[in-house]
XYZ file of C-alpha atoms in Angstrom:
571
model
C 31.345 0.255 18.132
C 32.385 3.712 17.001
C 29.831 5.590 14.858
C 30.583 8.771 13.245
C 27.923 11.041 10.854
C 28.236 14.675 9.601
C 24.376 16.473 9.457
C 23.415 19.733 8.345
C 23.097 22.381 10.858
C 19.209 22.690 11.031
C 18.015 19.952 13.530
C 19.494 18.819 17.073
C 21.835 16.003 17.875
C 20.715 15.114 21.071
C 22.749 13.129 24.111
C 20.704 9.543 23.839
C 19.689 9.825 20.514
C 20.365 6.698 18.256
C 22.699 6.649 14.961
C 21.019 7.390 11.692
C 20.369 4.436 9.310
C 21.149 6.246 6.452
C 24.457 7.792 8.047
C 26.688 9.968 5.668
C 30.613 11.316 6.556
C 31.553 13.286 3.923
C 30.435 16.965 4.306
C 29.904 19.889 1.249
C 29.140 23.163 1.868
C 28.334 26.495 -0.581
C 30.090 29.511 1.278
C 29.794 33.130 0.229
C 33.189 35.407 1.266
C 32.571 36.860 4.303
C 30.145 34.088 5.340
C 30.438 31.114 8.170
C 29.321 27.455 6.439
C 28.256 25.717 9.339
C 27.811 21.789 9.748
C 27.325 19.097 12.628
C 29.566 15.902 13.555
C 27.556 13.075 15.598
C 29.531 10.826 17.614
C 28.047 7.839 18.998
C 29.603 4.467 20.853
C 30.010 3.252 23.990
C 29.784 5.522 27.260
C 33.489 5.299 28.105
C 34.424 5.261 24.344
C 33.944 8.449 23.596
C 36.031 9.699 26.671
C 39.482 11.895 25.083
C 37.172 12.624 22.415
C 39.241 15.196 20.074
C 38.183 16.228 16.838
C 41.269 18.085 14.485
C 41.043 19.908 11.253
C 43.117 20.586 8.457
C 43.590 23.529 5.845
C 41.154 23.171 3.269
C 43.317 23.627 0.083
C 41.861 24.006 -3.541
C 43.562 22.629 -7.199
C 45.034 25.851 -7.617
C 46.964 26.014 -4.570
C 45.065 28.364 -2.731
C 43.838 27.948 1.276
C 41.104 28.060 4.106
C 43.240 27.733 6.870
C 42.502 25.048 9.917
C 42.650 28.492 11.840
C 39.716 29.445 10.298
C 37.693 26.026 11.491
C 36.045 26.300 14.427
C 35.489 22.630 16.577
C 32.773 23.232 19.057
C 31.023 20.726 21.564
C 27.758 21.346 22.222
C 26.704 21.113 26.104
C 23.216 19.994 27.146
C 20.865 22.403 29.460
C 17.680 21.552 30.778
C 14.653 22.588 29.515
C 11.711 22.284 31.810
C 8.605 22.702 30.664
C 7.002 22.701 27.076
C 6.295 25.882 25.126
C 2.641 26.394 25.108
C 0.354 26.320 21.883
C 1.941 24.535 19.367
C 1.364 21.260 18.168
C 3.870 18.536 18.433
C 5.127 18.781 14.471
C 5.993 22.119 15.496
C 8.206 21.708 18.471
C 11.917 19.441 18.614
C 12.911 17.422 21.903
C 10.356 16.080 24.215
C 10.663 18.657 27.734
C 11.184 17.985 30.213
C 14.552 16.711 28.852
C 18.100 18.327 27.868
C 18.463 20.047 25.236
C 21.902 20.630 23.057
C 22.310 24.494 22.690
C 25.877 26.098 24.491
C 28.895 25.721 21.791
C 32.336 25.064 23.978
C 35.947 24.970 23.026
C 36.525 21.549 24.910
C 34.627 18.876 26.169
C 34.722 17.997 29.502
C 33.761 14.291 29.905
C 34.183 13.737 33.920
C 35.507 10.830 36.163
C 35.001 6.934 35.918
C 32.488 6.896 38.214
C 29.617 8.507 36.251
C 28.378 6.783 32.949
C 28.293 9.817 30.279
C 25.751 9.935 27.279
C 26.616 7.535 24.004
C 26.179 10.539 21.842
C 28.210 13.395 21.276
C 27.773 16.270 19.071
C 30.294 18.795 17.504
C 29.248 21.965 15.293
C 31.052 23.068 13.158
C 31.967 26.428 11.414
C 34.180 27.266 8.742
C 34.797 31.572 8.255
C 35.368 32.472 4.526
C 36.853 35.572 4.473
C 36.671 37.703 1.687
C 39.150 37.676 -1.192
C 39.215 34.117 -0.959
C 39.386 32.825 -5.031
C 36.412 30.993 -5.741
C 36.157 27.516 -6.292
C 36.688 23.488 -4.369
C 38.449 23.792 -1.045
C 38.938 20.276 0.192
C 40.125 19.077 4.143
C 39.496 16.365 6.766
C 38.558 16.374 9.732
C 40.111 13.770 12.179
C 38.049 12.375 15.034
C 39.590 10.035 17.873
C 38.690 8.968 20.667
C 39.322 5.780 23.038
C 36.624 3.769 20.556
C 38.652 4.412 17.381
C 39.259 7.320 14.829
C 37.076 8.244 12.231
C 37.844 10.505 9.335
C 35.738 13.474 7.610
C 35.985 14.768 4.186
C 34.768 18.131 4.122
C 34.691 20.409 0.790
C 33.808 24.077 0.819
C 32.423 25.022 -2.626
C 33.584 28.678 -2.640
C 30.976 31.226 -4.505
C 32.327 33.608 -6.708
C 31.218 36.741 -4.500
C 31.157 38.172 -0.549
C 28.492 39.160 1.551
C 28.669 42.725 2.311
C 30.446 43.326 5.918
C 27.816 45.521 6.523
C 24.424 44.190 6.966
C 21.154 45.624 5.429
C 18.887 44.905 8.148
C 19.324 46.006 11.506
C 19.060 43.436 14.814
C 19.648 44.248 18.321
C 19.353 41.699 20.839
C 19.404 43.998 24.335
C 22.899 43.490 25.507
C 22.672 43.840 29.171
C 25.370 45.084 31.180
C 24.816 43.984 34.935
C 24.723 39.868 34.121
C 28.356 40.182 32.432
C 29.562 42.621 35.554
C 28.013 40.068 38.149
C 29.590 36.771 35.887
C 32.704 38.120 35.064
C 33.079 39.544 38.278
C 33.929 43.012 36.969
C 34.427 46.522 38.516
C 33.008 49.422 36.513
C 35.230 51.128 33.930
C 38.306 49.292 34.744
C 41.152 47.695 32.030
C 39.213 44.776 32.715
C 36.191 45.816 32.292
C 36.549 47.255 28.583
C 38.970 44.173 27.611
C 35.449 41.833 27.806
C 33.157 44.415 26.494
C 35.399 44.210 23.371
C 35.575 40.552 23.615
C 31.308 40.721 23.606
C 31.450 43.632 20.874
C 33.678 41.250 18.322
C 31.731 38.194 19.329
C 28.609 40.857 18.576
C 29.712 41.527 15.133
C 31.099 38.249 14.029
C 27.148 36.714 14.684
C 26.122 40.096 12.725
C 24.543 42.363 15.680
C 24.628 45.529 14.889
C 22.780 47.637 17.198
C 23.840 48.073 20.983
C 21.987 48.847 23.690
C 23.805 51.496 25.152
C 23.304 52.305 29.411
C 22.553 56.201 29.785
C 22.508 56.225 33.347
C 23.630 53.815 36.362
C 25.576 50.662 35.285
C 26.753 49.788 39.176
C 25.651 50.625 42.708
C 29.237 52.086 43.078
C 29.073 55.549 44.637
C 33.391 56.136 43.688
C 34.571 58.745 41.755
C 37.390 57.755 40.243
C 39.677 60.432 37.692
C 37.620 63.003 38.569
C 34.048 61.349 37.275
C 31.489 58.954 37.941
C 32.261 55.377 38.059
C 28.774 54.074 38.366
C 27.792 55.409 35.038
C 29.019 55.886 31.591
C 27.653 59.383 31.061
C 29.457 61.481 34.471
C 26.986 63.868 35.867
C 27.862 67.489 37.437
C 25.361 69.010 39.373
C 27.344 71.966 39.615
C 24.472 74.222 41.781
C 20.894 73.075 42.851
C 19.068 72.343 39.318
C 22.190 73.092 37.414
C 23.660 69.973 35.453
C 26.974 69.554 33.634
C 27.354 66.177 30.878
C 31.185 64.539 30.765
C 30.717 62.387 27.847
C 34.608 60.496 28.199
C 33.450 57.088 29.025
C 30.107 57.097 26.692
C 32.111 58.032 24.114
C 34.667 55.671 24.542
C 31.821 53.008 24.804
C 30.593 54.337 21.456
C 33.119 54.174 19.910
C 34.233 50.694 20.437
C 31.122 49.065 19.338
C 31.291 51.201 16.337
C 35.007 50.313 15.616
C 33.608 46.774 15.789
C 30.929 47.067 12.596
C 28.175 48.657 14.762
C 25.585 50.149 12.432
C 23.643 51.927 15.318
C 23.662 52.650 19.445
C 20.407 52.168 21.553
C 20.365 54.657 24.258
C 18.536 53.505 26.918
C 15.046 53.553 28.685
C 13.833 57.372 29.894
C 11.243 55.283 32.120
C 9.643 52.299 33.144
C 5.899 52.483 33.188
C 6.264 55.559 31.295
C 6.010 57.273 34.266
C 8.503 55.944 36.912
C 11.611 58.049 35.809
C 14.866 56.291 35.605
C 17.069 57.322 38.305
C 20.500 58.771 38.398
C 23.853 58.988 39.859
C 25.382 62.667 40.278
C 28.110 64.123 41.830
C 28.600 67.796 43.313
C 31.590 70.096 43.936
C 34.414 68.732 46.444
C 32.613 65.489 47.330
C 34.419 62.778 47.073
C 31.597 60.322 46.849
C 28.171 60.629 44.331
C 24.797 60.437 45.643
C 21.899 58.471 44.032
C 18.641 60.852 42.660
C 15.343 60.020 41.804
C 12.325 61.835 40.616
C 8.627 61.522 41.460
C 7.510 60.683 37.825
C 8.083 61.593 34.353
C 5.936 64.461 34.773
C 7.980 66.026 37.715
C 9.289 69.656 37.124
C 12.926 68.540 38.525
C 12.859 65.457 36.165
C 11.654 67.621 33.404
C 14.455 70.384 34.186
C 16.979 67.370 34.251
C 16.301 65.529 31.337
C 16.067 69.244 29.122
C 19.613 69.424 30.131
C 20.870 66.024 28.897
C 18.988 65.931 26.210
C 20.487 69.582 24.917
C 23.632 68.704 26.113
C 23.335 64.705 24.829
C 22.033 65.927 21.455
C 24.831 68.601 20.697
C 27.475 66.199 21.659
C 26.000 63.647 19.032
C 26.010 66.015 16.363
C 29.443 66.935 17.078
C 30.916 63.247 16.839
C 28.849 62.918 13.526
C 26.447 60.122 15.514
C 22.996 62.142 15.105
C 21.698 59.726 12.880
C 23.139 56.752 14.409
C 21.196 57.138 17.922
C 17.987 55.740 18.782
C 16.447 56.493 22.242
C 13.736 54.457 24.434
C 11.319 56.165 26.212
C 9.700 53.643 28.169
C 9.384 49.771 27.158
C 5.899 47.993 26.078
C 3.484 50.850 26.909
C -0.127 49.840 27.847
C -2.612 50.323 29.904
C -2.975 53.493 31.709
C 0.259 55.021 30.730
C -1.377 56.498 27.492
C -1.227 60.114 28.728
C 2.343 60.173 30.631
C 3.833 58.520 27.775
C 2.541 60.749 25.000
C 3.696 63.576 27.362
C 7.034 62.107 27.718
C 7.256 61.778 23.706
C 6.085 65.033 23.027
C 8.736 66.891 25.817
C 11.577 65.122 24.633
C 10.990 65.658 20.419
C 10.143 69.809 21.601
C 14.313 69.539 22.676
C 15.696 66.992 20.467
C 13.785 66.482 17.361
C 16.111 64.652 15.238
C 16.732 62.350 18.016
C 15.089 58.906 16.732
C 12.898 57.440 18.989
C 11.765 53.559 18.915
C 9.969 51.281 21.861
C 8.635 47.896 21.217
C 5.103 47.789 21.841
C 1.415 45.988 21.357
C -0.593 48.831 21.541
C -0.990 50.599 18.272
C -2.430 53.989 19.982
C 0.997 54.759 21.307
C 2.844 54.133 17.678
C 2.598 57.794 16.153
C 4.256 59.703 18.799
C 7.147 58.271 18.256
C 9.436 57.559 15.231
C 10.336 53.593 15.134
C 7.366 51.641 17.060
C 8.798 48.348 17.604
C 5.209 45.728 17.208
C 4.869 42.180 18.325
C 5.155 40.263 15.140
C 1.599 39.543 15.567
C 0.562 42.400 15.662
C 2.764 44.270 12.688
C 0.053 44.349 9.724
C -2.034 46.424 11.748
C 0.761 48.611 12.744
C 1.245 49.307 9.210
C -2.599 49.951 8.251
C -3.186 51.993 11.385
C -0.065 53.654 12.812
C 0.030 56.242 10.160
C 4.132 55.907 10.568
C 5.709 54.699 7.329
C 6.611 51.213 6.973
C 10.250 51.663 6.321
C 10.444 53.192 9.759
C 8.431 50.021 11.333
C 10.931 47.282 13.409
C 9.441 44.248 14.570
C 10.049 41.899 18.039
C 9.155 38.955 19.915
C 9.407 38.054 23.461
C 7.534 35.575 25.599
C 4.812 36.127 22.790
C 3.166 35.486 20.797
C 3.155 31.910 21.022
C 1.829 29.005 18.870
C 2.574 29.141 15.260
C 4.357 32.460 15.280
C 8.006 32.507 14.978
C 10.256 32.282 17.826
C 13.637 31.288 19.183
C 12.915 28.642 22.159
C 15.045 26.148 22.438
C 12.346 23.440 21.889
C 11.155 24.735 18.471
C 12.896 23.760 15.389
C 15.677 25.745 14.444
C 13.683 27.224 11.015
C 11.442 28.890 13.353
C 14.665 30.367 14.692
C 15.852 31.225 11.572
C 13.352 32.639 9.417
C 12.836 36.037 10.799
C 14.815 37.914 8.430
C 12.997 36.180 5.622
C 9.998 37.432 6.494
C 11.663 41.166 7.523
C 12.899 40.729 4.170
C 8.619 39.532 2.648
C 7.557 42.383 4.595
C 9.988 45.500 4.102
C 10.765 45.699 7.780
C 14.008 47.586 8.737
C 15.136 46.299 11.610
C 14.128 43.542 14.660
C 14.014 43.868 18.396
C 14.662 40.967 21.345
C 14.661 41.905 25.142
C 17.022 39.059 25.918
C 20.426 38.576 24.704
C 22.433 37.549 27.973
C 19.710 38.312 30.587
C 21.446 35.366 33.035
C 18.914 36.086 35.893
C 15.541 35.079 37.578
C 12.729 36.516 35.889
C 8.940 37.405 37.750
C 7.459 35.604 38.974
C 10.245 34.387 41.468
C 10.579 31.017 42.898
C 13.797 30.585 44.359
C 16.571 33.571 45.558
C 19.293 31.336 44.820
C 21.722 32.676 42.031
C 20.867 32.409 38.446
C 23.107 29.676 36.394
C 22.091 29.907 33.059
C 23.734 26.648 32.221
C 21.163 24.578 35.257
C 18.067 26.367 34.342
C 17.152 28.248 31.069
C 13.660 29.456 31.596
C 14.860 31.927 34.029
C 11.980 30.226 36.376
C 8.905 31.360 34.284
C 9.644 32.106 30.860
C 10.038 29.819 27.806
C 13.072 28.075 28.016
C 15.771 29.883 25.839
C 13.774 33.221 25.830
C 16.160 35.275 27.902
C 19.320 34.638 26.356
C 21.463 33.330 23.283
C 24.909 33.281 24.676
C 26.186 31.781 28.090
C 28.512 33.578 30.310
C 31.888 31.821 30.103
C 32.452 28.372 32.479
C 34.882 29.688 34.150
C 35.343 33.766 33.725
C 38.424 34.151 35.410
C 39.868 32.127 32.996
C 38.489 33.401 29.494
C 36.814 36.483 29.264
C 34.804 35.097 25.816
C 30.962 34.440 25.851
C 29.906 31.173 25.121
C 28.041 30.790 21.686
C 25.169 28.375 21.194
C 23.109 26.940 18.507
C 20.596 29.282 18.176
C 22.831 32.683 17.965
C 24.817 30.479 15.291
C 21.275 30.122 13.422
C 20.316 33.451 14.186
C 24.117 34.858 12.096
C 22.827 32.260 9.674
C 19.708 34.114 9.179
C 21.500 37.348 9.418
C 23.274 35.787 6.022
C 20.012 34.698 4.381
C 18.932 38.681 4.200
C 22.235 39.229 2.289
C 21.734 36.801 -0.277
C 17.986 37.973 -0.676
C 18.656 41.442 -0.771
C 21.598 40.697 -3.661
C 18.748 38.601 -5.245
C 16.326 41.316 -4.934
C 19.025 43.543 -6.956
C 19.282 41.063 -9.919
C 15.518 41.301 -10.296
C 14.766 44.699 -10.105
C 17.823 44.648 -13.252
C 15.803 42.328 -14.845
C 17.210 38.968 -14.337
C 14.113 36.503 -14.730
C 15.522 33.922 -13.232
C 15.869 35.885 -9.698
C 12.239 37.074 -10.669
C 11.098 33.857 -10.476
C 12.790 32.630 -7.460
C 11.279 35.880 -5.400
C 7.654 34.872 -6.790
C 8.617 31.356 -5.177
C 10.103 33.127 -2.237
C 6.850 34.835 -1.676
C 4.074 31.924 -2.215
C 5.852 29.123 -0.848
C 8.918 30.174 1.522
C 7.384 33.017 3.580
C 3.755 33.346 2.397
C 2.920 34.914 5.612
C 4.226 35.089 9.264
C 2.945 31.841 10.634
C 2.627 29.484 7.293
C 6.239 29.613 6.365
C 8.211 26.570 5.338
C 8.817 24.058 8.213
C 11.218 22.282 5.874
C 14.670 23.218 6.376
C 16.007 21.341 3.348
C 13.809 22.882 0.759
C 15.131 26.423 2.620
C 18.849 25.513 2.351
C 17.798 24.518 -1.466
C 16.019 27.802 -1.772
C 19.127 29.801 -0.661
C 21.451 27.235 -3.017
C 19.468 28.224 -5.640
C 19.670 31.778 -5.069
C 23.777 31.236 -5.288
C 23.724 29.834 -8.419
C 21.674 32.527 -9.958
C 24.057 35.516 -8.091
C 27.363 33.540 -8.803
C 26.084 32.925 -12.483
C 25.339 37.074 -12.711
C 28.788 37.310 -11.002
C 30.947 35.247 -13.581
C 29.123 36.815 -16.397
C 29.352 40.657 -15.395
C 33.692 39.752 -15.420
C 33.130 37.882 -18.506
C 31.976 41.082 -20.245
């Protein structure tokens, strides 16, 4: 027997998972222009029934005439990955899924069901997502959904509830998820700087901007272990390097700008240059070429603290700061010095701040780190969330210039974005960015698709066979999948998490437009932020667990905008 439910977006359909009792079909959705209204299809019946499983949409179509194209419906399958191991300190309630176990999380176009020979799963799972663009009339947009398959056919009524207002294209609060260039060159099988190459970093910059990224982590110095030159400049790196006599260093910009300014064509609020260091004082190394060779040469530098280091990075630095200013980027730029100082690296990395703000003082600088000692030297300090209050009473750096990140920690009761927690601990970091003033958040791992330390195995990395990357929390190193099969699509593959993670991208928008009714003096959004701030977020580890009273919360804050909205026409 053929069973078919619709479910909201915020908890898992997973692969042997039984029907629900209470079962409902017909879908309805509140969607701000320039938002994506996201919902779930379960499918369950026999094995072999689901097999040809195809699910078809229609335009959604309101009274008046007007459309959300079936173009602009997106029918995903989600794939199951395994998830080894548990993630430590939290207590059952506060994890989904029992690990080990497979876990629902990359979103594909197709679903590839297999031979006779293998029974598949009795459930099935489809998300989703329907983009309302802006300047779509407000009002009831009403489709179906058609699901077949060899057990039957099923049919979905879905209705979008169109607000009367759009979400600003551009975000107010910044996110960059480190987008790291080696795992797409290795999965996509890429060579540096070619057609090819730049035709799937714009696929990854659109796919970027469409979840809401808008910060880039941008490569300053070797992106391949190339040592070609190819049109006269570096191949290996973005920024070409001329050491045109012994000490004496000339910048070609062509390629970083051309990087630059594709992100930035694509919504990109800010670029990330990247690390000076590792350790704070292991300087990173170079590739440089010299007059009438026709191959480069690799360079590195004792330390941080080396006179040929320091006489090299003066150089770029003048040269990388001028250029900036020229293309009207200054203020866009933020530069790492070294990640997650500690330790013993107090005194090279206060050096290294101090060298680098004597030649480039409006440069911003930002690193994450746990150690508040290291925070005023620089001019974003990027805390562990669990660490942030102190930041702010300490640091003596203002708080609108304070980001916040997670990693691997903190763990327990702290928000997170593992695929065995529920997906409101995925979800409700802008809400409390939003609680807290913070400007801008910070994750090592968007697509890092490789083994991390401790090593257990030198086979290659599939992110879709293991997703703790042999030692981490499952989910922790990544949020999109390298495509199946890359020399067939050049597309990342989204999953349920960096779906959640545009969705809380969206919240901020509707609390910062909430935020603006109050401070006009609309009680009613008054009220809703005194709610917002007992009983939503009233700190960083005692925020809601109850995904239906947040997706009434943000309801509720549509009504009160679209009611503002209608009236401020009316007048």
């Amino acid at each position: 027997m053929l069973h078919v439910w619709t479910q909201d977006c915020m908890t898992r359909i997973f692969a042997n998972q039984d029907p629900p009792e209470n079962k409902k079909k017909d879908v309805l959705l509140h969607v701000a222009g320039n938002e994506v209204g996201d919902f779930q299809i379960g499918i369950s019946g026999p094995p072999n029934g689901l097999n040809d499983l195809s699910i078809v949409a229609s335009d959604l179509v309101s009274e008046a005439g007007a459309s959300i194209s079936k173009e602009n419906v997106d029918v995903l399958y989600a794939e199951y990955v395994p998830v080894h191991w548990q993630s430590a300190g939290n207590s059952p309630d506060d994890l989904e899924g029992q690990a080990p176990g497979f876990y629902p999380d990359p979103l594909v176009s197709s679903l590839w069901r297999g031979v006779g020979r293998v029974q598949f799963p009795g459930t099935v799972s489809a998300w989703i997502r329907i983009k309302v663009e802006e300047g779509i009339p407000a009002g009831s947009y009403r489709g179906n959904l058609e699901v077949t398959c060899k057990a039957g056919h099923e049919s979905i009524q879905v209705e979008v509830q169109v607000w009367p207002f759009a979400l600003d294209k551009r975000s107010h609060f910044l996110m960059t998820n480190w987008f790291l260039l080696g795992p797409i060159m290795k999965f996509h099988n890429l060579e540096p700087l070619t057609d090819h190459f730049w035709q799937v970093l714009e696929r990854y910059a659109k796919n970027l901007s469409d979840h809401r990224q808008n910060v880039v982590l941008t490569p300053l110095f070797r992106i391949s272990s190339t040592n070609e030159i190819m049109d006269g400049r570096l191949r290996g790196a973005l920024i070409d390097i001329l050491e045109s006599e012994p000490g004496k260093y000339d910048f070609d910009f062509h390629n970083f700008d051309r990087w630059v300014k594709l992100f930035l064509d694509h919504g990109f609020q800010a670029i990330e240059g990247s690390h000076l260091a590792g350790g704070s004082s292991n300087a990173s190394g170079i590739l440089l070429r010299k007059p009438g060779q026709d191959q480069a040469e690799s360079r590195s530098f004792a330390s941080t603290m080396d006179d040929d280091y320091r006489n090299f990075l003066q150089q770029l630095l003048t040269a990388l700061r001028a250029h900036l200013q020229e293309k009207g980027w200054l203020e866009k730029f933020y530069l790492h010095l070294s990640d997650e100082p500690h330790g013993d690296q107090f005194e090279a990395y206060t050096s290294l701040a101090k060298f680098v703000k004597g030649i480039a003082p409006e440069i911003h600088l930002m690193d994450a780190m746990g150690d508040g000692q290291y925070a005023p030297y620089i001019d974003h300090p990027v805390p562990l969330e669990s660490v942030y209050e102190s930041f702010v009473e300490s640091s003596g750096i203002p708080q609108e210039q304070i980001w916040f990140y997670y990693c691997c920690g903190p763990t327990g009761a702290w928000p997170n974005r593992f695929l065995d927690y529920p997906l409101i601990r995925v979800r409700i970091f802008t809400w409390l960015a939003f609680k807290y003033g913070i400007p801008g958040f910070l994750h090592w791992g968007l697509n890092h698709w490789a083994w991390h330390p401790p090593f257990y195995t030198k086979h290659d990395y599939n992110p879709y066979d293991n997703t703790t990357g042999g030692s981490l929390q499952a989910g922790d190193s990544y949020v999109i999948y390298p495509p199946r099969m890359p020399d067939e699509s050049d597309d990342p593959v989204d999953s349920i998490r960096w779906e959640i993670i545009r969705k809380a991208m969206e919240d901020y928008e509707y609390l910062y437009m909430l935020r603006e009714l109050s401070e006009s003096g609309n009680e009613q959004a008054k009220s809703l932020l005194v709610e917002f701030e007992e009983k939503v977020v009233p700190n960083f580890t005692e925020h809601t667990r109850d995904s239906s009273y947040l997706e009434d919360f943000r309801f509720r804050a549509g009504q009160i905008i679209a009611e503002e909205e209608v009236n401020s026409h009316d007048l």
